[in-house]
Amino acid sequence: MREIEAVRLAELTTLRTGAAPERMLEATTTAGLVEALRDTWARGDEWFVLGGGSNLFVGDEPFEGTVIRVRTEGIEELPSPHQGRIRLRVQAGHGWDALVAYAVERGYAGLEAMSGIPGTVGASPVQNIGAYGQEIQETLVEVELIDEATGEISTAPAAELGLGFRTSVLKHHHGGVPLRRAVILSVTVDLVVASERIVRGEQLRRALGLVDDAPVPLRWVRERILTTRASKGMLLDADDPDTHGVGSFFQNAVVPAPVARALPPECPRWPIAPDLDAVTVIPLAAYEGQVPPSKPATVSDVKVSAAWLIEQAGIRKGFKLPHSRASVSSKHALALTNRGGATAGEVAELARFIQSRVHAEFGLVLQPEPVLVGVEL
C-alpha cells in the first residue's frame, strides 16, 4: 500500500466525471490492499475502491474520504472437482477482458460472450456482469473478501452473494449502502475445458448470427463479440466519444410477464427461465454423492429491451439536451456519453429526462446500471 497524489476521478473513470478525493491509496498486492482497507476503516473515513472505473458515475463535488485503487493482478490455475473443467483464481485488480482472453486462448469455455466488458475481475460479481445471455454467476464458484465490520478475510461461495440481474449483496444501489459491506480480494470461476462449444442461448446465437447447432471455436465467438461491441461503441477507445461512458447506463427492465404482454409486441423481450443446459456446480464439501434433480423451468419475469423503450419514447441515438455536453451515444441508445467536459450534473440531467420520458410512455422506471457516488437520479 502507498498513498499517492489524489487526482481528479474524471481522469480515472470512463464516464470522465468527478473531482479529486480527499485521499487516495494504491495497492498492487493483496497484502497491500488488506492493509489499505484496514487502515482506512480504522481512521473512520468514508471510502470506496476503484478498479477500472468503468461502472462508476461520480458527482462533481470532491469525495470527502479515501479512494483505494486496486491494482492487484494474477491468475492461478486450480484443479476442478468436476471432470473436464478447470478453476481459475484471479486477483481482484486483474483486467476482466484480460481474463477472458486468457481463458479463450487456453480453451476454457464459459466467459467468451463477455469479451470486451471493461473493468476489473473484482467488480464482476458485485455487478453480476453479463452480456448476450451469459453472466458471471454461471461460472462463479466463490470469492475471497474482507469485511469492513470485522476486518476479517473469508471465503464466500457464490450462493451467499445474492446474485441477481446486475446486482448482488455487495452492490451500492443508487448511492445507498450495500447489504454486505465488504471488498473482494480474489474471484474463483469454474470453466469447461473445450476450445469450441455449441451455443445455446437465444441472445448469443442472435448476436453471432448462428442458424444451426454446430460447435464453434471460442476464438471465433470472442472475435465476433468484440466486433459487435465495437460497432455499438461498447469498446473503450480514447478517440471515440461514444465510448466515454459506462457502457449500458440503464438496465434492461425486468418485469412480470403480464406487464411485458401489455407492451407493444415489437418490443424485444427475453423470458427469464433456468438454463436447462447449464452445469450445476456443487461445492466439494457439500457433495453427497448424487446430483440433485433439475427443477422444471418456470417463467415469471421477462427482460425487455431498455434501448427499445428509450428510442420509442422519442430519444434517438445522439440526442442531447440544449447546451449540454452529455448525450446519448450515436451508436447505441442505452449508452450515455461525455462528449468532452460534461459535468456529472449534465449527465444526471440527461438520465433523469430519459427516465421521465420512458415512464410517461410505458409506465416503467429505468434503473441505472453504474454505481452512483455523490450523485442522485
Short mmCIF file of C-alpha atoms in Angstrom, two decimals:
data_model
loop_
_atom_site.label_atom_id
_atom_site.label_comp_id
_atom_site.label_asym_id
_atom_site.label_seq_id
_atom_site.Cartn_x
_atom_site.Cartn_y
_atom_site.Cartn_z
CA MET A 1 0.00 0.00 0.00
CA ARG A 2 1.13 3.52 -0.69
CA GLU A 3 -0.54 6.89 -0.54
CA ILE A 4 -0.46 8.66 -3.89
CA GLU A 5 -1.33 12.13 -5.04
CA ALA A 6 -5.10 12.39 -5.38
CA VAL A 7 -6.11 13.10 -8.97
CA ARG A 8 -9.47 14.01 -10.43
CA LEU A 9 -11.67 10.96 -10.67
CA ALA A 10 -12.61 12.22 -14.12
CA GLU A 11 -9.15 11.00 -15.16
CA LEU A 12 -9.73 7.50 -13.74
CA THR A 13 -13.32 6.78 -14.74
CA THR A 14 -14.61 6.05 -18.23
CA LEU A 15 -17.52 8.48 -17.88
CA ARG A 16 -14.92 11.17 -17.12
CA THR A 17 -16.68 12.89 -14.23
CA GLY A 18 -15.60 13.51 -10.65
CA ALA A 19 -13.26 15.78 -8.69
CA ALA A 20 -10.18 14.69 -6.74
CA PRO A 21 -10.95 12.89 -3.47
CA GLU A 22 -9.56 13.90 -0.11
CA ARG A 23 -7.13 10.95 -0.01
CA MET A 24 -6.04 8.25 -2.45
CA LEU A 25 -4.24 4.97 -1.79
CA GLU A 26 -2.91 2.38 -4.24
CA ALA A 27 -2.48 -1.35 -3.66
CA THR A 28 -0.60 -3.69 -6.02
CA THR A 29 -0.63 -6.77 -3.77
CA THR A 30 -3.37 -8.49 -1.79
CA ALA A 31 -1.49 -7.79 1.44
CA GLY A 32 -1.23 -4.13 0.48
CA LEU A 33 -4.95 -3.98 -0.33
CA VAL A 34 -5.85 -5.52 3.03
CA GLU A 35 -3.56 -3.04 4.79
CA ALA A 36 -5.08 -0.09 2.92
CA LEU A 37 -8.61 -1.15 3.79
CA ARG A 38 -7.90 -1.81 7.45
CA ASP A 39 -6.05 1.50 7.76
CA THR A 40 -8.93 3.38 6.14
CA TRP A 41 -11.55 1.68 8.29
CA ALA A 42 -9.53 2.37 11.43
CA ARG A 43 -9.46 6.06 10.52
CA GLY A 44 -13.24 6.06 10.12
CA ASP A 45 -13.02 7.52 6.62
CA GLU A 46 -15.73 7.38 4.02
CA TRP A 47 -14.28 5.18 1.28
CA PHE A 48 -14.71 3.26 -1.92
CA VAL A 49 -12.48 1.05 -4.02
CA LEU A 50 -11.64 1.90 -7.62
CA GLY A 51 -10.74 -0.70 -10.23
CA GLY A 52 -11.14 0.13 -13.90
CA GLY A 53 -13.57 2.97 -13.19
CA SER A 54 -15.88 1.71 -15.94
CA ASN A 55 -19.00 1.29 -13.81
CA LEU A 56 -18.82 4.44 -11.68
CA PHE A 57 -20.81 7.64 -12.01
CA VAL A 58 -19.10 10.13 -9.70
CA GLY A 59 -20.53 13.50 -8.72
CA ASP A 60 -18.93 16.91 -9.23
CA GLU A 61 -18.15 17.67 -5.58
CA PRO A 62 -14.88 16.30 -4.14
CA PHE A 63 -15.32 12.97 -2.38
CA GLU A 64 -14.70 13.56 1.32
CA GLY A 65 -12.89 10.36 2.10
CA THR A 66 -10.42 7.79 0.79
CA VAL A 67 -10.37 6.19 -2.63
CA ILE A 68 -8.40 2.93 -2.81
CA ARG A 69 -7.11 1.97 -6.25
CA VAL A 70 -6.99 -1.81 -6.66
CA ARG A 71 -4.07 -2.76 -8.93
CA THR A 72 -3.55 -6.41 -7.94
CA GLU A 73 -3.07 -8.88 -10.81
CA GLY A 74 -2.58 -12.60 -11.35
CA ILE A 75 -4.31 -15.80 -12.49
CA GLU A 76 -3.81 -19.15 -10.73
CA GLU A 77 -4.99 -22.41 -12.32
CA LEU A 78 -6.53 -24.90 -9.90
CA PRO A 79 -7.97 -28.40 -10.35
CA SER A 80 -11.76 -28.61 -10.50
CA PRO A 81 -13.67 -31.37 -8.71
CA HIS A 82 -15.71 -31.76 -11.90
CA GLN A 83 -14.38 -33.80 -14.81
CA GLY A 84 -13.48 -31.82 -17.90
CA ARG A 85 -13.35 -28.50 -16.06
CA ILE A 86 -10.72 -26.21 -14.55
CA ARG A 87 -10.79 -23.46 -11.94
CA LEU A 88 -9.13 -20.08 -12.18
CA ARG A 89 -8.46 -17.96 -9.11
CA VAL A 90 -7.98 -14.36 -10.23
CA GLN A 91 -6.83 -11.31 -8.28
CA ALA A 92 -9.38 -8.51 -7.92
CA GLY A 93 -7.44 -5.89 -9.88
CA HIS A 94 -6.86 -8.09 -12.92
CA GLY A 95 -8.49 -6.73 -16.07
CA TRP A 96 -11.73 -8.55 -16.87
CA ASP A 97 -11.14 -8.76 -20.61
CA ALA A 98 -7.57 -9.91 -19.98
CA LEU A 99 -9.06 -12.84 -18.03
CA VAL A 100 -11.46 -13.64 -20.88
CA ALA A 101 -8.61 -13.53 -23.40
CA TYR A 102 -6.54 -15.84 -21.15
CA ALA A 103 -9.40 -18.35 -20.91
CA VAL A 104 -10.19 -18.34 -24.62
CA GLU A 105 -6.53 -18.70 -25.59
CA ARG A 106 -6.23 -21.81 -23.44
CA GLY A 107 -9.55 -23.35 -24.45
CA TYR A 108 -11.51 -22.69 -21.26
CA ALA A 109 -15.18 -22.02 -22.04
CA GLY A 110 -17.73 -20.04 -20.07
CA LEU A 111 -16.64 -16.39 -20.30
CA GLU A 112 -16.26 -15.76 -24.04
CA ALA A 113 -19.61 -13.97 -24.57
CA MET A 114 -18.48 -11.40 -22.01
CA SER A 115 -15.46 -10.38 -24.11
CA GLY A 116 -14.80 -6.67 -24.21
CA ILE A 117 -16.56 -5.78 -20.96
CA PRO A 118 -14.33 -3.16 -19.31
CA GLY A 119 -13.32 -3.07 -15.66
CA THR A 120 -11.66 -5.47 -13.26
CA VAL A 121 -12.36 -9.00 -12.13
CA GLY A 122 -13.13 -7.94 -8.56
CA ALA A 123 -16.06 -5.87 -9.76
CA SER A 124 -17.61 -8.68 -11.81
CA PRO A 125 -19.55 -10.44 -9.01
CA VAL A 126 -20.57 -7.13 -7.43
CA GLN A 127 -22.42 -6.22 -10.62
CA ASN A 128 -23.07 -9.83 -11.67
CA ILE A 129 -21.82 -8.72 -15.08
CA GLY A 130 -23.18 -10.28 -18.21
CA ALA A 131 -23.63 -9.90 -21.94
CA TYR A 132 -25.61 -11.69 -24.63
CA GLY A 133 -27.28 -14.01 -22.13
CA GLN A 134 -24.07 -15.07 -20.35
CA GLU A 135 -23.42 -13.96 -16.75
CA ILE A 136 -20.57 -14.36 -14.29
CA GLN A 137 -22.88 -16.21 -11.87
CA GLU A 138 -22.95 -19.18 -14.27
CA THR A 139 -19.27 -19.94 -13.63
CA LEU A 140 -18.58 -18.22 -10.30
CA VAL A 141 -17.58 -20.60 -7.52
CA GLU A 142 -16.51 -18.28 -4.70
CA VAL A 143 -14.88 -15.01 -3.77
CA GLU A 144 -12.27 -14.17 -1.18
CA LEU A 145 -13.26 -10.99 0.60
CA ILE A 146 -12.62 -8.81 3.61
CA ASP A 147 -15.49 -7.46 5.71
CA GLU A 148 -15.50 -3.88 6.91
CA ALA A 149 -17.26 -4.72 10.19
CA THR A 150 -14.61 -7.18 11.37
CA GLY A 151 -11.58 -6.64 9.13
CA GLU A 152 -11.51 -10.41 8.72
CA ILE A 153 -10.77 -12.26 5.48
CA SER A 154 -13.10 -15.08 4.50
CA THR A 155 -14.24 -17.11 1.51
CA ALA A 156 -17.85 -16.74 0.43
CA PRO A 157 -19.46 -19.19 -2.02
CA ALA A 158 -21.40 -17.69 -4.89
CA ALA A 159 -24.69 -18.75 -3.31
CA GLU A 160 -24.11 -16.28 -0.44
CA LEU A 161 -23.71 -13.23 -2.69
CA GLY A 162 -27.37 -12.73 -3.56
CA LEU A 163 -26.60 -12.62 -7.27
CA GLY A 164 -29.42 -11.25 -9.39
CA PHE A 165 -29.83 -9.29 -12.58
CA ARG A 166 -26.85 -6.86 -12.44
CA THR A 167 -26.82 -6.94 -8.67
CA SER A 168 -25.51 -8.63 -5.54
CA VAL A 169 -25.41 -8.05 -1.78
CA LEU A 170 -22.14 -6.16 -2.34
CA LYS A 171 -23.51 -3.53 -4.71
CA HIS A 172 -24.26 0.05 -3.71
CA HIS A 173 -27.75 0.67 -5.05
CA HIS A 174 -28.39 4.23 -6.21
CA GLY A 175 -25.87 5.64 -3.74
CA GLY A 176 -27.17 3.57 -0.82
CA VAL A 177 -25.41 1.12 1.48
CA PRO A 178 -24.92 -2.47 0.26
CA LEU A 179 -26.36 -5.36 2.25
CA ARG A 180 -22.82 -6.53 2.95
CA ARG A 181 -20.01 -4.01 3.23
CA ALA A 182 -17.02 -5.98 2.03
CA VAL A 183 -14.32 -5.85 -0.63
CA ILE A 184 -13.44 -8.71 -2.96
CA LEU A 185 -9.79 -9.77 -2.95
CA SER A 186 -9.98 -12.61 -5.47
CA VAL A 187 -12.53 -14.44 -7.61
CA THR A 188 -12.67 -18.14 -8.50
CA VAL A 189 -14.50 -19.41 -11.59
CA ASP A 190 -15.09 -22.94 -12.86
CA LEU A 191 -14.78 -23.33 -16.65
CA VAL A 192 -15.21 -26.13 -19.20
CA VAL A 193 -12.03 -27.29 -20.89
CA ALA A 194 -13.06 -27.05 -24.55
CA SER A 195 -11.72 -24.99 -27.45
CA GLU A 196 -15.15 -24.92 -29.11
CA ARG A 197 -18.75 -25.07 -27.93
CA ILE A 198 -22.37 -25.40 -29.06
CA VAL A 199 -24.03 -22.06 -28.45
CA ARG A 200 -27.42 -22.44 -26.76
CA GLY A 201 -28.60 -19.03 -25.57
CA GLU A 202 -31.00 -17.15 -27.85
CA GLN A 203 -29.37 -13.74 -27.31
CA LEU A 204 -25.89 -15.02 -28.04
CA ARG A 205 -27.00 -17.06 -31.07
CA ARG A 206 -28.67 -13.97 -32.49
CA ALA A 207 -25.60 -11.82 -31.86
CA LEU A 208 -23.38 -14.39 -33.57
CA GLY A 209 -25.75 -14.98 -36.46
CA LEU A 210 -25.90 -18.74 -35.85
CA VAL A 211 -28.55 -20.86 -37.58
CA ASP A 212 -27.51 -24.40 -36.64
CA ASP A 213 -26.12 -26.28 -33.64
CA ALA A 214 -22.63 -26.94 -34.98
CA PRO A 215 -19.86 -26.26 -32.43
CA VAL A 216 -17.97 -23.01 -32.95
CA PRO A 217 -14.45 -22.10 -31.77
CA LEU A 218 -14.16 -19.94 -28.65
CA ARG A 219 -11.79 -17.60 -30.50
CA TRP A 220 -14.40 -17.06 -33.21
CA VAL A 221 -17.05 -16.24 -30.58
CA ARG A 222 -14.72 -13.77 -28.90
CA GLU A 223 -13.80 -12.04 -32.17
CA ARG A 224 -17.46 -11.70 -33.20
CA ILE A 225 -18.46 -10.33 -29.81
CA LEU A 226 -15.63 -7.76 -29.86
CA THR A 227 -16.64 -6.66 -33.35
CA THR A 228 -20.28 -6.34 -32.30
CA ARG A 229 -19.42 -4.34 -29.18
CA ALA A 230 -17.16 -2.03 -31.17
CA SER A 231 -19.96 -1.32 -33.64
CA LYS A 232 -22.13 -0.20 -30.72
CA GLY A 233 -19.45 1.98 -29.11
CA MET A 234 -19.10 -0.52 -26.25
CA LEU A 235 -15.33 -0.98 -26.53
CA LEU A 236 -13.20 1.68 -24.86
CA ASP A 237 -11.49 3.96 -27.37
CA ALA A 238 -9.80 7.20 -26.32
CA ASP A 239 -10.54 8.71 -29.73
CA ASP A 240 -14.23 7.77 -29.81
CA PRO A 241 -16.52 9.92 -27.62
CA ASP A 242 -19.23 7.27 -27.91
CA THR A 243 -17.14 5.08 -25.59
CA HIS A 244 -16.67 7.79 -22.94
CA GLY A 245 -19.39 6.39 -20.72
CA VAL A 246 -20.20 3.40 -18.56
CA GLY A 247 -21.44 1.13 -21.32
CA SER A 248 -25.14 0.50 -20.78
CA PHE A 249 -26.25 3.32 -18.48
CA PHE A 250 -29.66 1.78 -17.83
CA GLN A 251 -30.50 -1.82 -17.06
CA ASN A 252 -32.81 -3.76 -19.31
CA ALA A 253 -36.13 -3.75 -17.48
CA VAL A 254 -37.18 -6.97 -15.76
CA VAL A 255 -40.96 -7.04 -15.44
CA PRO A 256 -43.69 -9.58 -14.63
CA ALA A 257 -44.97 -11.47 -17.65
CA PRO A 258 -48.37 -9.66 -17.63
CA VAL A 259 -46.59 -6.30 -17.80
CA ALA A 260 -44.47 -7.50 -20.71
CA ARG A 261 -47.59 -8.66 -22.56
CA ALA A 262 -49.02 -5.16 -22.25
CA LEU A 263 -46.06 -3.68 -24.12
CA PRO A 264 -46.14 -3.40 -27.93
CA PRO A 265 -45.44 -6.82 -29.49
CA GLU A 266 -42.42 -5.47 -31.38
CA CYS A 267 -40.60 -4.69 -28.10
CA PRO A 268 -37.68 -7.15 -27.83
CA ARG A 269 -38.02 -9.41 -24.80
CA TRP A 270 -36.36 -12.45 -23.30
CA PRO A 271 -38.13 -14.75 -20.82
CA ILE A 272 -36.09 -15.30 -17.68
CA ALA A 273 -36.01 -19.03 -17.02
CA PRO A 274 -33.41 -21.53 -15.80
CA ASP A 275 -30.97 -22.73 -18.45
CA LEU A 276 -31.55 -26.48 -18.54
CA ASP A 277 -28.20 -26.96 -20.28
CA ALA A 278 -26.24 -25.15 -17.57
CA VAL A 279 -23.80 -27.16 -15.49
CA THR A 280 -24.62 -27.28 -11.79
CA VAL A 281 -21.51 -26.54 -9.73
CA ILE A 282 -21.68 -28.16 -6.29
CA PRO A 283 -19.02 -27.24 -3.69
CA LEU A 284 -16.95 -30.32 -2.90
CA ALA A 285 -17.68 -30.01 0.82
CA ALA A 286 -21.42 -30.15 0.09
CA TYR A 287 -21.32 -33.05 -2.39
CA GLU A 288 -23.14 -36.11 -1.02
CA GLY A 289 -22.61 -38.50 -3.90
CA GLN A 290 -25.52 -37.52 -6.10
CA VAL A 291 -26.60 -34.56 -8.18
CA PRO A 292 -29.99 -33.12 -7.21
CA PRO A 293 -32.68 -33.40 -9.91
CA SER A 294 -33.26 -30.37 -12.09
CA LYS A 295 -36.30 -28.29 -11.31
CA PRO A 296 -38.79 -27.67 -14.11
CA ALA A 297 -38.39 -24.31 -15.80
CA THR A 298 -40.83 -21.61 -14.77
CA VAL A 299 -41.26 -18.25 -16.42
CA SER A 300 -42.49 -15.48 -14.15
CA ASP A 301 -40.43 -12.48 -15.22
CA VAL A 302 -39.44 -11.13 -18.61
CA LYS A 303 -36.46 -8.96 -19.55
CA VAL A 304 -37.37 -6.23 -22.04
CA SER A 305 -35.06 -4.03 -24.07
CA ALA A 306 -34.37 -0.69 -22.38
CA ALA A 307 -32.79 0.58 -25.60
CA TRP A 308 -36.04 -0.07 -27.48
CA LEU A 309 -38.09 1.65 -24.77
CA ILE A 310 -35.81 4.70 -24.90
CA GLU A 311 -35.97 5.05 -28.67
CA GLN A 312 -39.74 4.52 -28.78
CA ALA A 313 -40.09 7.24 -26.13
CA GLY A 314 -38.62 9.65 -28.66
CA ILE A 315 -34.98 9.61 -27.52
CA ARG A 316 -32.85 8.93 -30.58
CA LYS A 317 -29.19 8.00 -30.83
CA GLY A 318 -27.08 11.15 -30.46
CA PHE A 319 -29.82 13.00 -28.54
CA LYS A 320 -28.73 15.72 -26.12
CA LEU A 321 -30.40 18.46 -24.15
CA PRO A 322 -29.76 22.07 -25.22
CA HIS A 323 -26.34 23.44 -24.20
CA SER A 324 -25.34 20.08 -22.67
CA ARG A 325 -22.05 18.28 -23.22
CA ALA A 326 -23.64 14.92 -22.34
CA SER A 327 -25.52 12.93 -24.95
CA VAL A 328 -26.90 9.56 -25.88
CA SER A 329 -24.33 7.59 -27.87
CA SER A 330 -24.64 7.95 -31.63
CA LYS A 331 -24.29 4.15 -31.86
CA HIS A 332 -26.41 2.81 -29.00
CA ALA A 333 -29.48 4.30 -27.30
CA LEU A 334 -28.63 2.65 -23.99
CA ALA A 335 -25.31 4.47 -23.53
CA LEU A 336 -24.94 7.98 -22.14
CA THR A 337 -21.67 9.65 -23.08
CA ASN A 338 -19.46 12.54 -22.11
CA ARG A 339 -18.76 14.45 -25.32
CA GLY A 340 -15.98 16.46 -23.67
CA GLY A 341 -16.00 18.30 -20.38
CA ALA A 342 -19.52 17.29 -19.34
CA THR A 343 -20.23 17.60 -15.63
CA ALA A 344 -21.90 14.90 -13.59
CA GLY A 345 -24.82 17.28 -13.30
CA GLU A 346 -25.24 17.35 -17.08
CA VAL A 347 -25.14 13.56 -17.32
CA ALA A 348 -27.63 13.23 -14.46
CA GLU A 349 -29.97 15.75 -16.08
CA LEU A 350 -29.98 13.73 -19.29
CA ALA A 351 -30.53 10.47 -17.39
CA ARG A 352 -33.49 11.90 -15.49
CA PHE A 353 -35.00 13.24 -18.71
CA ILE A 354 -34.79 9.79 -20.31
CA GLN A 355 -36.30 8.15 -17.25
CA SER A 356 -39.22 10.57 -17.28
CA ARG A 357 -39.90 10.04 -20.99
CA VAL A 358 -39.88 6.25 -20.71
CA HIS A 359 -42.08 6.38 -17.60
CA ALA A 360 -44.57 8.70 -19.29
CA GLU A 361 -44.75 6.48 -22.39
CA PHE A 362 -44.65 2.98 -20.89
CA GLY A 363 -45.12 3.33 -17.12
CA LEU A 364 -41.69 1.80 -16.40
CA VAL A 365 -38.89 3.42 -14.42
CA LEU A 366 -35.49 2.53 -15.87
CA GLN A 367 -32.84 1.81 -13.25
CA PRO A 368 -29.23 2.99 -13.66
CA GLU A 369 -26.61 0.28 -14.01
CA PRO A 370 -23.47 2.06 -12.69
CA VAL A 371 -22.65 2.65 -9.03
CA LEU A 372 -23.50 6.23 -8.08
CA VAL A 373 -21.07 8.12 -5.86
CA GLY A 374 -22.07 11.61 -4.77
CA VAL A 375 -24.81 11.88 -7.36
CA GLU A 376 -28.55 11.13 -7.36
CA LEU A 377 -31.08 10.36 -10.07
#
